[in-house]
Coordinates of C-alpha atoms in Angstrom, one line a residue:
S497 CA 4.4 19.2 6.5
P498 CA 2.1 20.9 3.6
M499 CA 5.3 22.2 2.0
K500 CA 6.8 18.6 1.7
G501 CA 3.6 17.4 0.3
L502 CA 3.4 20.1 -2.2
L503 CA 7.0 19.3 -3.3
A504 CA 6.4 15.7 -3.3
R505 CA 3.5 16.0 -5.5
F506 CA 5.4 18.6 -7.9
I507 CA 8.5 15.9 -8.5
N508 CA 5.8 12.9 -8.5
V509 CA 7.2 11.0 -5.4
K510 CA 5.1 8.4 -4.1
P511 CA 6.0 7.7 -0.5
I512 CA 5.6 4.2 0.8
L513 CA 4.1 4.5 4.2
K514 CA 3.7 1.9 7.2
F515 CA 2.1 2.4 10.6
D516 CA 4.6 2.0 13.8
E517 CA 4.0 0.1 16.7
E518 CA 2.3 3.4 18.2
G519 CA -0.3 3.8 15.3
G520 CA 1.9 6.6 13.6
L521 CA 2.5 6.7 10.0
E522 CA 6.4 6.5 8.8
I523 CA 8.0 6.7 5.4
T524 CA 9.8 3.5 4.9
D525 CA 10.6 4.2 1.1
K526 CA 9.9 6.5 -1.8
A527 CA 9.3 5.9 -5.5
F528 CA 9.4 8.3 -8.5
S529 CA 6.9 6.3 -10.5
K530 CA 3.5 4.2 -9.7
E531 CA 5.2 0.9 -11.0
R532 CA 8.3 1.5 -8.9
G533 CA 5.9 2.4 -6.0
L534 CA 4.0 -0.7 -6.6
K535 CA 7.1 -3.1 -6.8
K536 CA 8.4 -1.5 -3.5
L537 CA 4.9 -2.0 -1.7
L538 CA 5.1 -5.7 -3.0
N539 CA 8.5 -6.2 -1.3
C540 CA 7.3 -4.6 1.9
V541 CA 4.5 -6.9 2.0
Q542 CA 6.5 -10.1 1.3
N543 CA 9.3 -8.8 3.9
F544 CA 6.4 -8.5 6.4
A545 CA 5.1 -11.7 5.6
R546 CA 8.1 -13.9 5.7
S547 CA 8.2 -14.3 9.4
R548 CA 4.7 -14.3 10.1
K549 CA 1.6 -16.7 9.6
I550 CA -0.7 -14.2 7.5
S551 CA -4.2 -14.8 8.3
R552 CA -6.0 -12.2 6.2
V553 CA -4.7 -9.8 3.5
T554 CA -7.0 -6.9 2.1
V555 CA -5.8 -4.6 -0.6
I556 CA -7.5 -0.8 -0.1
H557 CA -7.7 1.2 -3.4
F558 CA -8.5 4.9 -3.7
A559 CA -10.6 5.2 -6.9
S560 CA -8.3 2.8 -8.7
E561 CA -10.0 -0.8 -8.9
E562 CA -7.5 -1.9 -11.7
T563 CA -4.5 -1.2 -9.4
G564 CA -5.9 -2.8 -6.4
E565 CA -6.9 -6.2 -8.5
R566 CA -3.4 -6.1 -9.6
V567 CA -1.7 -5.6 -6.4
K568 CA -4.1 -8.6 -5.2
T569 CA -3.0 -10.7 -7.9
S570 CA 0.8 -9.9 -7.3
I571 CA 0.3 -10.9 -3.6
E572 CA -1.4 -14.1 -4.4
K573 CA 1.2 -15.1 -6.6
S574 CA 4.1 -14.3 -4.5
L575 CA 2.8 -15.3 -1.0
N576 CA 0.4 -18.2 -2.2
I577 CA -2.5 -16.5 -0.3
T578 CA -6.0 -16.9 -2.2
N579 CA -8.4 -15.0 0.3
I580 CA -7.6 -11.5 -0.3
S581 CA -10.3 -8.8 0.0
V582 CA -9.9 -5.7 -2.6
L583 CA -11.8 -2.6 -0.9
L584 CA -12.8 0.7 -2.1
A585 CA -11.1 3.3 0.7
T586 CA -13.7 5.7 2.1
P587 CA -13.6 9.2 1.1
A588 CA -12.1 10.3 4.4
L589 CA -8.9 8.3 3.7
G590 CA -9.0 8.8 -0.2
V591 CA -8.8 12.8 0.5
H592 CA -5.4 12.4 2.3
A593 CA -3.7 9.5 -0.1
G594 CA -5.2 10.8 -3.1
R595 CA -6.7 9.1 -6.3
G596 CA -4.9 6.2 -7.4
A597 CA -3.2 5.2 -4.1
V598 CA -3.3 1.7 -2.9
G599 CA -2.6 0.2 0.4
V600 CA -2.4 -3.2 2.0
A601 CA -3.5 -4.3 5.5
I602 CA -2.2 -7.6 6.8
T603 CA -3.8 -9.6 9.8
W604 CA -1.4 -12.4 11.2
G605 CA -1.2 -14.6 14.1

């Protein structure tokens, strides 16, 4: 809701989101700093990849190329994957996620 979003921005909450089986978004975790948020995001990626054969990883950033590259490097080291793309999100996504947000898309199988 708009009120929840306003409150989250006010107290600097960084939600960790994932798509569910139906394609909807669900909050899997929350962090109160960018660094903790990035660590939790990396943990989610590691947990997801643990039981799957990963074929492709893409890091998407929203006007934060440096953060996108940091996430890429962390994933490369932790999962031993080298073919990771880093892309700038479209304005349509960026306006909802906000400047500085980062996401990870994983293809497996």
